[in-house]
mmCIF file of N, CA and C in Angstrom:
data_model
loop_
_atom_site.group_PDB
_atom_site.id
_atom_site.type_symbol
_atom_site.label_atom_id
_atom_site.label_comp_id
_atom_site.label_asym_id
_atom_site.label_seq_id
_atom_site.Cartn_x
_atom_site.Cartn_y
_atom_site.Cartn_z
ATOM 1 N N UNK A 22 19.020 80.573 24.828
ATOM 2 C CA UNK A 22 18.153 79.769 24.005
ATOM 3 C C UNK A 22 18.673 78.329 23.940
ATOM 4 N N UNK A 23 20.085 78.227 23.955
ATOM 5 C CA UNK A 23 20.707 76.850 23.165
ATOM 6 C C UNK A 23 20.400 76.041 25.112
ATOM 7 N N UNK A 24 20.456 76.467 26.289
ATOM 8 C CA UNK A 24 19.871 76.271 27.578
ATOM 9 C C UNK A 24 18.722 75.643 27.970
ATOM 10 N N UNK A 25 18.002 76.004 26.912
ATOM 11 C CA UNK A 25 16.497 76.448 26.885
ATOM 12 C C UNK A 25 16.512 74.885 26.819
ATOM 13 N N UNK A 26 16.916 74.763 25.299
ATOM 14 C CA UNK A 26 17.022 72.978 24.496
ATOM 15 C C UNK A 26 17.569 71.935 25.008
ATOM 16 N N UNK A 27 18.311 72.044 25.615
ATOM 17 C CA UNK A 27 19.465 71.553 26.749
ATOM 18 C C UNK A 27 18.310 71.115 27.326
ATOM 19 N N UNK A 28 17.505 71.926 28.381
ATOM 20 C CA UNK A 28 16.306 71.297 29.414
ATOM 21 C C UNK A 28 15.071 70.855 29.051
ATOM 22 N N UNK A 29 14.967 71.372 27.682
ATOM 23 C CA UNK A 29 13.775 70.257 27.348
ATOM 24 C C UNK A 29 14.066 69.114 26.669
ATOM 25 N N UNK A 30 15.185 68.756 26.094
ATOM 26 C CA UNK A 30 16.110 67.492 25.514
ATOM 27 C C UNK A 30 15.822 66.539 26.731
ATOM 28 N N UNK A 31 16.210 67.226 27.966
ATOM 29 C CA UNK A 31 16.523 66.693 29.207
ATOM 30 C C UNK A 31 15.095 66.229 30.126
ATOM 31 N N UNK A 32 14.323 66.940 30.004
ATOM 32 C CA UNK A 32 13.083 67.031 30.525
ATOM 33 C C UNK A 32 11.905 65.918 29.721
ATOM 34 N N UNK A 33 12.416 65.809 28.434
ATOM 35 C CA UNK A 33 11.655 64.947 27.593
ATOM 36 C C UNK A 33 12.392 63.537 28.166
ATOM 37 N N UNK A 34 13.051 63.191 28.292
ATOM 38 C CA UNK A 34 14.311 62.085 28.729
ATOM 39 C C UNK A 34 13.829 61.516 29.616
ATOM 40 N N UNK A 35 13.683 62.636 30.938
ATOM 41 C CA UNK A 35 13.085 61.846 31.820
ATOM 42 C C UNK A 35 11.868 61.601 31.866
ATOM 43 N N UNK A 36 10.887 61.981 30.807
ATOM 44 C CA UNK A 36 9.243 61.617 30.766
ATOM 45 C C UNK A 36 9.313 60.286 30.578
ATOM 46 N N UNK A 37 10.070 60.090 29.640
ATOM 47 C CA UNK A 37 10.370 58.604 28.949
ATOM 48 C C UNK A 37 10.604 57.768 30.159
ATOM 49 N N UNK A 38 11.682 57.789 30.945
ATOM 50 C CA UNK A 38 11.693 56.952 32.184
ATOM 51 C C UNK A 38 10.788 56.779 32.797
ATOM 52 N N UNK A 39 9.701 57.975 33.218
ATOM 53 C CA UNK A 39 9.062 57.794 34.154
ATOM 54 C C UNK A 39 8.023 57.282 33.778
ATOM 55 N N UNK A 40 7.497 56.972 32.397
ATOM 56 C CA UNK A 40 6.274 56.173 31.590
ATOM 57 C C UNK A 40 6.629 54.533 31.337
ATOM 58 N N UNK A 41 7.870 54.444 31.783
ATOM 59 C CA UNK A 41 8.369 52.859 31.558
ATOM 60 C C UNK A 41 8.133 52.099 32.696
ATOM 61 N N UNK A 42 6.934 50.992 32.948
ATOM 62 C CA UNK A 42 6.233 50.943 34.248
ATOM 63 C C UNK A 42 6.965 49.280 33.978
ATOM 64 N N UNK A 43 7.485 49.024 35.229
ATOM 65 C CA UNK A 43 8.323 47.823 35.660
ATOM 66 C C UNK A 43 7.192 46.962 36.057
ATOM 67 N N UNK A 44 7.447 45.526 35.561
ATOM 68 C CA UNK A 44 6.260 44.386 35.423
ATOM 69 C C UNK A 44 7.159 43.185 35.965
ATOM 70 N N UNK A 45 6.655 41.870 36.274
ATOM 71 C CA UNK A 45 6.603 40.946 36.614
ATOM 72 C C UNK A 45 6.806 40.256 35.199
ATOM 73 N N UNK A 46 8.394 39.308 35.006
ATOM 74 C CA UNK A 46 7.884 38.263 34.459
ATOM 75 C C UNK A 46 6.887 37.138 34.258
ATOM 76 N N UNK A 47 5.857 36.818 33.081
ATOM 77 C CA UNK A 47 5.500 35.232 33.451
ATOM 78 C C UNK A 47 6.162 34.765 32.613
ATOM 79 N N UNK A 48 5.452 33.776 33.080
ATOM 80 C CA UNK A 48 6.053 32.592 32.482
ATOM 81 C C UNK A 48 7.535 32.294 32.186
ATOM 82 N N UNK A 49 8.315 32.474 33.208
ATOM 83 C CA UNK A 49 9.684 32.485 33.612
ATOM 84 C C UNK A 49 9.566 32.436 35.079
ATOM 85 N N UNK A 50 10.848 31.410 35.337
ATOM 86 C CA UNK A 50 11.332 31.608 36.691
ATOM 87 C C UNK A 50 11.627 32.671 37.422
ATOM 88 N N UNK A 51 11.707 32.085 38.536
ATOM 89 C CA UNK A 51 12.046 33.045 39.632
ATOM 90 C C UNK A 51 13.023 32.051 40.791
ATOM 91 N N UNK A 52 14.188 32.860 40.879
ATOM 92 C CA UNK A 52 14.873 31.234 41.828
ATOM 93 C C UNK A 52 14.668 32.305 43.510
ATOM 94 N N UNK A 53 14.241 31.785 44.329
ATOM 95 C CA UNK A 53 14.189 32.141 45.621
ATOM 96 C C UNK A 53 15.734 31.956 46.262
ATOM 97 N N UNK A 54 16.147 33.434 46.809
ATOM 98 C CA UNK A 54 17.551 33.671 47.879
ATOM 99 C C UNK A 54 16.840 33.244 48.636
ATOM 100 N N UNK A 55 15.919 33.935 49.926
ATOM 101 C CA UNK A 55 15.501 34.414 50.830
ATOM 102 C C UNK A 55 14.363 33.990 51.077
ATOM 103 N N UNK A 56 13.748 33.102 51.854
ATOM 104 C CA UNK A 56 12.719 33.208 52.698
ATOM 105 C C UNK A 56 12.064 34.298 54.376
ATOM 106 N N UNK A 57 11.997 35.490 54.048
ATOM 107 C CA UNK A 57 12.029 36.275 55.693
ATOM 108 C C UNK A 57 13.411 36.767 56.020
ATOM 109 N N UNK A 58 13.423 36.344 56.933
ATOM 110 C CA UNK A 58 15.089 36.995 57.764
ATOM 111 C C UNK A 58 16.063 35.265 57.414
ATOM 112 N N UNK A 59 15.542 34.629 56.701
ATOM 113 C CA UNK A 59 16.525 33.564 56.129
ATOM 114 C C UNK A 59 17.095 33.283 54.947
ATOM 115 N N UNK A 60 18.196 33.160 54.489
ATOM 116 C CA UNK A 60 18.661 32.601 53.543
ATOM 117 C C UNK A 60 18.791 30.666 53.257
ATOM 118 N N UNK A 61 18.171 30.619 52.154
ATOM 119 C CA UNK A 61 17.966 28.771 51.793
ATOM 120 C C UNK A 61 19.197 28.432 52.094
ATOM 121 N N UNK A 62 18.910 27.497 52.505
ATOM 122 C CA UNK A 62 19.893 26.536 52.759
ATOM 123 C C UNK A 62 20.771 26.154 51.467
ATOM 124 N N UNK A 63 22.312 25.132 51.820
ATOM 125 C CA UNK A 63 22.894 25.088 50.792
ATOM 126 C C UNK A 63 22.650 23.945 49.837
ATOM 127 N N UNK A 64 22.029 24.060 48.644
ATOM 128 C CA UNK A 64 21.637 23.273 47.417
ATOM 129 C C UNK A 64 20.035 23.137 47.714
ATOM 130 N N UNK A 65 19.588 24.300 48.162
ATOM 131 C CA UNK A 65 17.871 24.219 47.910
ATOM 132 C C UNK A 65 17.548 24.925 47.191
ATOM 133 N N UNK A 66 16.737 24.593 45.689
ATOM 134 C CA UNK A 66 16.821 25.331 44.983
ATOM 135 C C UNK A 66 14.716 25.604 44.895
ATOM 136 N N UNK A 67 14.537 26.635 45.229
ATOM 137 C CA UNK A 67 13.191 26.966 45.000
ATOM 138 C C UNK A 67 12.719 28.100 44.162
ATOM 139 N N UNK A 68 11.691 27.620 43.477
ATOM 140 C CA UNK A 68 11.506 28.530 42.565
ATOM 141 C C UNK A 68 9.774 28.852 42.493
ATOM 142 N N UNK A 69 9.915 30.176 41.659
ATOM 143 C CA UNK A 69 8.265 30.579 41.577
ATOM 144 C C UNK A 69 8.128 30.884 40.092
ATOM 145 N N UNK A 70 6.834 30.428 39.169
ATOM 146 C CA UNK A 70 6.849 30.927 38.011
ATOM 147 C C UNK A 70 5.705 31.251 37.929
ATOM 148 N N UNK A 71 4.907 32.094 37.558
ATOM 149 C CA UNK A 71 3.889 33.340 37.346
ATOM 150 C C UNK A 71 2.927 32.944 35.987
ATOM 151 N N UNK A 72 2.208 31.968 35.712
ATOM 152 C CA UNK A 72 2.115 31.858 34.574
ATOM 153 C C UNK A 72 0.595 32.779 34.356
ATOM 154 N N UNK A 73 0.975 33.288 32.697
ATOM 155 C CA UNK A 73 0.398 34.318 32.117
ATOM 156 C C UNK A 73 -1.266 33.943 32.403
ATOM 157 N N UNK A 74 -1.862 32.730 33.082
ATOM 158 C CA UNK A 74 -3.169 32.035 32.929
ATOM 159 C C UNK A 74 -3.835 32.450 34.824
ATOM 160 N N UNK A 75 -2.736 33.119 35.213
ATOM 161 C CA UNK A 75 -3.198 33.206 36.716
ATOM 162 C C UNK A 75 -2.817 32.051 37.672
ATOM 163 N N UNK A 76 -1.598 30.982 37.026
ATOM 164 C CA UNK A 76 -1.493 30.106 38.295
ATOM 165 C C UNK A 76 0.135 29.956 37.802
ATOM 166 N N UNK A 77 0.336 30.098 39.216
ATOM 167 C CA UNK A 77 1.644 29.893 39.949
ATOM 168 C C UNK A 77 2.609 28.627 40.185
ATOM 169 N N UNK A 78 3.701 28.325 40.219
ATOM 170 C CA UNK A 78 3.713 26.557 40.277
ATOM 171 C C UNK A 78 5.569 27.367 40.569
ATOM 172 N N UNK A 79 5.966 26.344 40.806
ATOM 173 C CA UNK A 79 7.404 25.710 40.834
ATOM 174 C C UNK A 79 7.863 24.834 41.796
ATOM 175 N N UNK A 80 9.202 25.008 42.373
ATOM 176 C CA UNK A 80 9.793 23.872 43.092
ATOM 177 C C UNK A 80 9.572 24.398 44.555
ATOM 178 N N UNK A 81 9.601 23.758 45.718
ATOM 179 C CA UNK A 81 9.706 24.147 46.912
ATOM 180 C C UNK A 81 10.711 23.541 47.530
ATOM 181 N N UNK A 82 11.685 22.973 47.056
ATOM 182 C CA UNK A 82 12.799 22.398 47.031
ATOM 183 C C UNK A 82 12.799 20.883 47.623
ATOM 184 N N UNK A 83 11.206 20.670 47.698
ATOM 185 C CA UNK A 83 11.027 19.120 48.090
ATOM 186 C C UNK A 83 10.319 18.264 47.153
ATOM 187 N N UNK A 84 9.258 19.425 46.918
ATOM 188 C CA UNK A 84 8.001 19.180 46.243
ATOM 189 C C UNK A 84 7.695 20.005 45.540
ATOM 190 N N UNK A 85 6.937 19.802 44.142
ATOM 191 C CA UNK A 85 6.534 20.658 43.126
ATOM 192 C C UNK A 85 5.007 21.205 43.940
ATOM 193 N N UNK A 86 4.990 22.458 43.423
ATOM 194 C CA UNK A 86 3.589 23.270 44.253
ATOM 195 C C UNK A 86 2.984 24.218 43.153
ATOM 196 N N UNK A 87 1.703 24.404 43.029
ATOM 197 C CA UNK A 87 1.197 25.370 42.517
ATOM 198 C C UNK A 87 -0.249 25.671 43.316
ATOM 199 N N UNK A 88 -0.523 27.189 42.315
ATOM 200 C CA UNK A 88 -2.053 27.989 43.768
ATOM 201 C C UNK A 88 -1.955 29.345 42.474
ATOM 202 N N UNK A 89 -3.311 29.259 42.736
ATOM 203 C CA UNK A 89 -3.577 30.594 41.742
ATOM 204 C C UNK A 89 -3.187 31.815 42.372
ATOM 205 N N UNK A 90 -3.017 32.866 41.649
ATOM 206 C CA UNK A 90 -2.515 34.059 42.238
ATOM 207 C C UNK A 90 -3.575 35.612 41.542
ATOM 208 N N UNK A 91 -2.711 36.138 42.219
ATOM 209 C CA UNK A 91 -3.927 37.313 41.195
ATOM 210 C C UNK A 91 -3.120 39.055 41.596
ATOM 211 N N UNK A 92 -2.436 39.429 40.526
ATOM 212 C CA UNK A 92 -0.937 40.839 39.978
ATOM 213 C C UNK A 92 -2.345 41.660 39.678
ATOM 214 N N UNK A 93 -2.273 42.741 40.312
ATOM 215 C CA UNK A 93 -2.871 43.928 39.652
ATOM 216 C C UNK A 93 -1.738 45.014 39.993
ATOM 217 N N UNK A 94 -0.999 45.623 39.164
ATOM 218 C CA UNK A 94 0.322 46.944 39.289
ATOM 219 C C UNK A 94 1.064 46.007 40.061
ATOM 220 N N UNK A 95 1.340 46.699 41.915
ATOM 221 C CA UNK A 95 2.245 46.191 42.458
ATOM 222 C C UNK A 95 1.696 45.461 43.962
ATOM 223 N N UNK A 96 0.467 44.989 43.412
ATOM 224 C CA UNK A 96 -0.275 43.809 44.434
ATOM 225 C C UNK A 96 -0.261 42.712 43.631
ATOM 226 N N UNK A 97 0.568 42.266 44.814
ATOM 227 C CA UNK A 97 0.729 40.574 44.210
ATOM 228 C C UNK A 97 0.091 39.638 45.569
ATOM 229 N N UNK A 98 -0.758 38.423 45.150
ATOM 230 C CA UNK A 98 -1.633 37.332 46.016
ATOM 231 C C UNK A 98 -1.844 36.323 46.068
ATOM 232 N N UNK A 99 -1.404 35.124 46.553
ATOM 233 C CA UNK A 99 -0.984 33.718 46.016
ATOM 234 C C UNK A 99 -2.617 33.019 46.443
ATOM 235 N N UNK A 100 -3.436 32.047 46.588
ATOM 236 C CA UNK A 100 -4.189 31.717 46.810
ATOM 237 C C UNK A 100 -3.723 30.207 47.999
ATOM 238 N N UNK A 101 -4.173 29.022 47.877
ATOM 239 C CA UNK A 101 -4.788 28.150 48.675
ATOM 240 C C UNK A 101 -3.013 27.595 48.149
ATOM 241 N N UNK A 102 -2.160 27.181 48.561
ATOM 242 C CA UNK A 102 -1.144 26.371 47.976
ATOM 243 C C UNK A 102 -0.931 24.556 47.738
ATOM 244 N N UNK A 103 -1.053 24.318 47.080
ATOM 245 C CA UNK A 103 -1.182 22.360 46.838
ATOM 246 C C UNK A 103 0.682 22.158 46.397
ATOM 247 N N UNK A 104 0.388 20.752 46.908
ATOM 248 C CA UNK A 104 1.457 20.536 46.341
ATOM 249 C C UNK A 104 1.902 18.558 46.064
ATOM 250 N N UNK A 105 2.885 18.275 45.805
ATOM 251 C CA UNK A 105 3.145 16.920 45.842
ATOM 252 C C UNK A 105 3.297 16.591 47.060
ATOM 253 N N UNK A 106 3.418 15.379 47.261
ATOM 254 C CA UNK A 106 4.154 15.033 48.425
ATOM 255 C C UNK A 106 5.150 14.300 48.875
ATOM 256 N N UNK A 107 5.827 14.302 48.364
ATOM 257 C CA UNK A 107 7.377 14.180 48.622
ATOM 258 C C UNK A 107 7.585 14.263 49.945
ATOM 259 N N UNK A 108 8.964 13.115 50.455
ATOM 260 C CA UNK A 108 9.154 13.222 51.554
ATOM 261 C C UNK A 108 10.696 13.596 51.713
ATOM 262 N N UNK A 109 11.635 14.831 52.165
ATOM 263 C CA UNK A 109 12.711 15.037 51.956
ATOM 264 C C UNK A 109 13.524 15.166 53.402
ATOM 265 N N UNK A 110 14.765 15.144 53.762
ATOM 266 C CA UNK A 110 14.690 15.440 54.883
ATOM 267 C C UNK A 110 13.953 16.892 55.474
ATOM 268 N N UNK A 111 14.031 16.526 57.123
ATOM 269 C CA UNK A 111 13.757 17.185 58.136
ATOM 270 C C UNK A 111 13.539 18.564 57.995
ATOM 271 N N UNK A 112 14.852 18.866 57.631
ATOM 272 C CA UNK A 112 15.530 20.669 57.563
ATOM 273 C C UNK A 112 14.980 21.261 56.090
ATOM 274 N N UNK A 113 14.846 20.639 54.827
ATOM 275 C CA UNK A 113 14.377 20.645 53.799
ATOM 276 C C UNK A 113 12.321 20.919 53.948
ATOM 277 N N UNK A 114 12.124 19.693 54.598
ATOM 278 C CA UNK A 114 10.840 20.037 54.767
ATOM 279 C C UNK A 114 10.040 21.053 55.722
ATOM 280 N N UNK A 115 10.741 21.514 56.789
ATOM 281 C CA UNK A 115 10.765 22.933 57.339
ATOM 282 C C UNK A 115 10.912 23.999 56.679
ATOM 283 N N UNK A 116 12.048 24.016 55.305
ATOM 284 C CA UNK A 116 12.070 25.146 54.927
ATOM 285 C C UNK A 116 10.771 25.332 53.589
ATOM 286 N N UNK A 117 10.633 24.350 53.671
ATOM 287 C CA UNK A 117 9.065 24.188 52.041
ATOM 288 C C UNK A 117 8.283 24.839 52.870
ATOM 289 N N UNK A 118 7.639 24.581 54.264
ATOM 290 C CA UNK A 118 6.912 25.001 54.800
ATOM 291 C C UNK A 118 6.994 26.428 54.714
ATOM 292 N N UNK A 119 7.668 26.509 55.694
ATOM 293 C CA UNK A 119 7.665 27.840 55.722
ATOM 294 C C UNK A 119 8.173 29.168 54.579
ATOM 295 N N UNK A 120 8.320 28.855 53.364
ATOM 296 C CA UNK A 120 8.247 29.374 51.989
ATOM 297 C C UNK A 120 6.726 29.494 51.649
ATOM 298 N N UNK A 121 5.784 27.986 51.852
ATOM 299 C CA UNK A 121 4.284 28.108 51.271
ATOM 300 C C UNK A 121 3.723 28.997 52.217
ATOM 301 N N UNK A 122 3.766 28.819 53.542
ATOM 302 C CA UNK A 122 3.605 29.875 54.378
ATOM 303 C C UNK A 122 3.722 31.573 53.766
ATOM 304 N N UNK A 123 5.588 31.792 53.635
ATOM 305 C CA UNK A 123 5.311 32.759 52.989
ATOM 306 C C UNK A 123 4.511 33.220 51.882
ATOM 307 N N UNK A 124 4.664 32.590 50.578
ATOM 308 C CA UNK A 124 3.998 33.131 49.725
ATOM 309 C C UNK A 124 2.158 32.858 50.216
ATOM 310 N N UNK A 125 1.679 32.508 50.643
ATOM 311 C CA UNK A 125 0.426 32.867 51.179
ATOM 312 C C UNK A 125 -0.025 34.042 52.153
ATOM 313 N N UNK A 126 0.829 34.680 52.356
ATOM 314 C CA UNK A 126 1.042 35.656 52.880
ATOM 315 C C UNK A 126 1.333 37.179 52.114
ATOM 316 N N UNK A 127 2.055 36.903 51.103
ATOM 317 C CA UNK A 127 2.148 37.964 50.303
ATOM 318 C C UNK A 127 0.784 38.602 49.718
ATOM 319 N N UNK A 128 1.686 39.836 49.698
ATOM 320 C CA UNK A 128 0.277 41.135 49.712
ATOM 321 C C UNK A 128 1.039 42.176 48.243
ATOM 322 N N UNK A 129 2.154 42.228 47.958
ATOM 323 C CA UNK A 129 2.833 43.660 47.006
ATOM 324 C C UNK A 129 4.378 43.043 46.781
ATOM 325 N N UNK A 130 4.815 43.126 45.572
ATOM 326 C CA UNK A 130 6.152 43.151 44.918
ATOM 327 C C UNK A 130 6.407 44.547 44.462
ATOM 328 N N UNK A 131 8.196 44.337 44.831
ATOM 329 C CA UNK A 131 8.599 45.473 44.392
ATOM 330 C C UNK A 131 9.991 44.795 43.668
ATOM 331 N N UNK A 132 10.793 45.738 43.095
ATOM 332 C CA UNK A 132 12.462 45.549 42.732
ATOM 333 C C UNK A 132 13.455 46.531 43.731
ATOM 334 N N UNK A 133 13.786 46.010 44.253
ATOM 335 C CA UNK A 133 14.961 46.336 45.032
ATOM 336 C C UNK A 133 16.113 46.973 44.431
ATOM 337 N N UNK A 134 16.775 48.059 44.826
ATOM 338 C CA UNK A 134 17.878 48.917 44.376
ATOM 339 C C UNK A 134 19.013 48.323 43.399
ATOM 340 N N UNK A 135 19.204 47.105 43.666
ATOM 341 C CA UNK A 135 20.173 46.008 43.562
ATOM 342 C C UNK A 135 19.289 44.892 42.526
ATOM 343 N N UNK A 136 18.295 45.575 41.494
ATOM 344 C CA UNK A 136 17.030 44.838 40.714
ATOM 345 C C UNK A 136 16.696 43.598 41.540
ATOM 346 N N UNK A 137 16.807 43.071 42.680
ATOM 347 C CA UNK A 137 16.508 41.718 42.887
ATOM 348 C C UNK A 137 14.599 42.165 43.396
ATOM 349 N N UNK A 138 13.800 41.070 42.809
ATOM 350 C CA UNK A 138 12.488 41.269 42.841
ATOM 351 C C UNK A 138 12.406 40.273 44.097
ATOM 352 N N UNK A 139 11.169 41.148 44.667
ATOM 353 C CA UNK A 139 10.592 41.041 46.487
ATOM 354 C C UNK A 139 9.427 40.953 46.340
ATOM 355 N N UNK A 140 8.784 39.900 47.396
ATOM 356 C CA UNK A 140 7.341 39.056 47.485
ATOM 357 C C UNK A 140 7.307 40.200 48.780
ATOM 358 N N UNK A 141 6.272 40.998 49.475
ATOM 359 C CA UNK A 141 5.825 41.270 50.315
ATOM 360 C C UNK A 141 4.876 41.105 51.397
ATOM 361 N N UNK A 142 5.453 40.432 52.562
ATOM 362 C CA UNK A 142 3.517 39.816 53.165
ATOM 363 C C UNK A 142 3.518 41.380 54.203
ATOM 364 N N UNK A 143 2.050 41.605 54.935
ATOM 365 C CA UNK A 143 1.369 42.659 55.730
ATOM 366 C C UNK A 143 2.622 43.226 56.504
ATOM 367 N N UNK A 144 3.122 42.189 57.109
ATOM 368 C CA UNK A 144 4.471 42.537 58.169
ATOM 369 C C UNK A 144 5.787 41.945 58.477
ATOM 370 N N UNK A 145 7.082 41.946 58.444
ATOM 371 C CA UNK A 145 8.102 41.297 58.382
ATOM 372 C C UNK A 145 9.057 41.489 56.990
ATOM 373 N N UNK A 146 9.971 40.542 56.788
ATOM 374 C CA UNK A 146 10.867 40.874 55.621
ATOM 375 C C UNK A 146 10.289 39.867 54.553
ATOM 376 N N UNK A 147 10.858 40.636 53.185
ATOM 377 C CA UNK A 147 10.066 39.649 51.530
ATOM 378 C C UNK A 147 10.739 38.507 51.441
ATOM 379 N N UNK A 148 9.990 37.795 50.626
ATOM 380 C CA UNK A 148 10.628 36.849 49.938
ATOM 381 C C UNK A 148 11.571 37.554 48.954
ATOM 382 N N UNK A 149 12.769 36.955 48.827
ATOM 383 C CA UNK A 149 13.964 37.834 47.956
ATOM 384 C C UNK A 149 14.292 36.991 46.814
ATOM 385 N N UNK A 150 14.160 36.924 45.454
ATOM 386 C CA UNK A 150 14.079 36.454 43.993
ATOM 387 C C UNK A 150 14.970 37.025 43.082
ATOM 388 N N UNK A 151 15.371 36.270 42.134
ATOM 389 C CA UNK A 151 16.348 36.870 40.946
ATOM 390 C C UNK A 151 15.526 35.796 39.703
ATOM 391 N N UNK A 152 15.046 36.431 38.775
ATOM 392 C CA UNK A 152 14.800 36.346 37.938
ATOM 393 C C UNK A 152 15.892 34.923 37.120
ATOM 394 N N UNK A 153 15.425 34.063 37.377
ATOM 395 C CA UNK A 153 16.419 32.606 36.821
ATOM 396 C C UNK A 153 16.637 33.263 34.836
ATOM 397 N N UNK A 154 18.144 32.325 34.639
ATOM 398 C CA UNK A 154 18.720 32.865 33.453
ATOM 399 C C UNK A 154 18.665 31.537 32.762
ATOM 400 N N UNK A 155 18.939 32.004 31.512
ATOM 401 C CA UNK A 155 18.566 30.882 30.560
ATOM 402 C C UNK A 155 17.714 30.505 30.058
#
C-alpha cells in the first residue's frame, strides 16, 4: 500500500512537469551566439526582442532592425526585415546580412538541452540565443 503512494506521489509529479509548457520571452532580449554553422564575430553584439505587440526589433550589430513576426506554440516567423542604415565595416556588414537573411528564414524555436533558445529555418543549423540578463 505505502508503494502504492510512493507512485502516485510520483506520478502526480510528473503530470505537473509535463503541463508546464515552455514559452518565448517578450519583451526581453535575446543576445545572438550563432548565426548557422557560424559563431559572431569578436565584439558583435546582436540581438532579437519579441515584443508582446507582434514586432520584432533589435541590434544587427551595425544597424538597428525590426519586421513583424507571428509565435503560435513552437512556430516562430519573422516577416519583411527593415532596418537603419548604417555603414560599418566590411566583415560586420556581411555578418548583419546574413543574420536578416537568417531570421527570414525561420520557421520553429526550440530550447536546447543546454536551455540555450534556437531560431529554426526549413533546412540547415538555428540561430543559437541566450536569453540577455539584467
Amino acid at each position: 500500500m505505502k508503494r502504492l503512494g510512493v507512485l502516485a506521489a510520483l506520478a502526480g509529479g510528473l503530470a505537473g512537469c509535463a503541463s508546464d509548457e515552455v514559452k518565448l520571452t517578450q519583451d526581453h532580449s535575446y543576445v545572438v551566439e550563432w548565426i548557422g554553422e557560424r559563431p559572431l564575430m569578436d565584439y558583435a553584439h546582436l540581438t532579437v526582442t519579441l515584443g508582446a505587440d507582434g514586432r520584432a526589433y533589435g541590434n544587427g550589430g551595425c544597424n538597428h532592425w525590426f519586421a513583424p513576426y507571428t509565435l503560435e506554440g513552437d512556430t516562430l516567423s519573422f516577416g519583411k526585415i527593415g532596418s537603419t542604415r548604417k555603414l560599418c565595416p566590411e566583415a560586420l556588414m556581411e555578418q548583419e546580412q546574413r543574420f536578416f537573411k537568417a531570421l527570414e528564414r525561420v520557421q520553429r524555436w526550440d530550447i536546447s538541452p543546454i536551455q540555450q533558445t534556437r531560431f529554426w529555418p526549413a533546412e540547415g543549423k538555428p540561430l543559437r540565443l541566450w536569453l540577455e540578463e539584467g
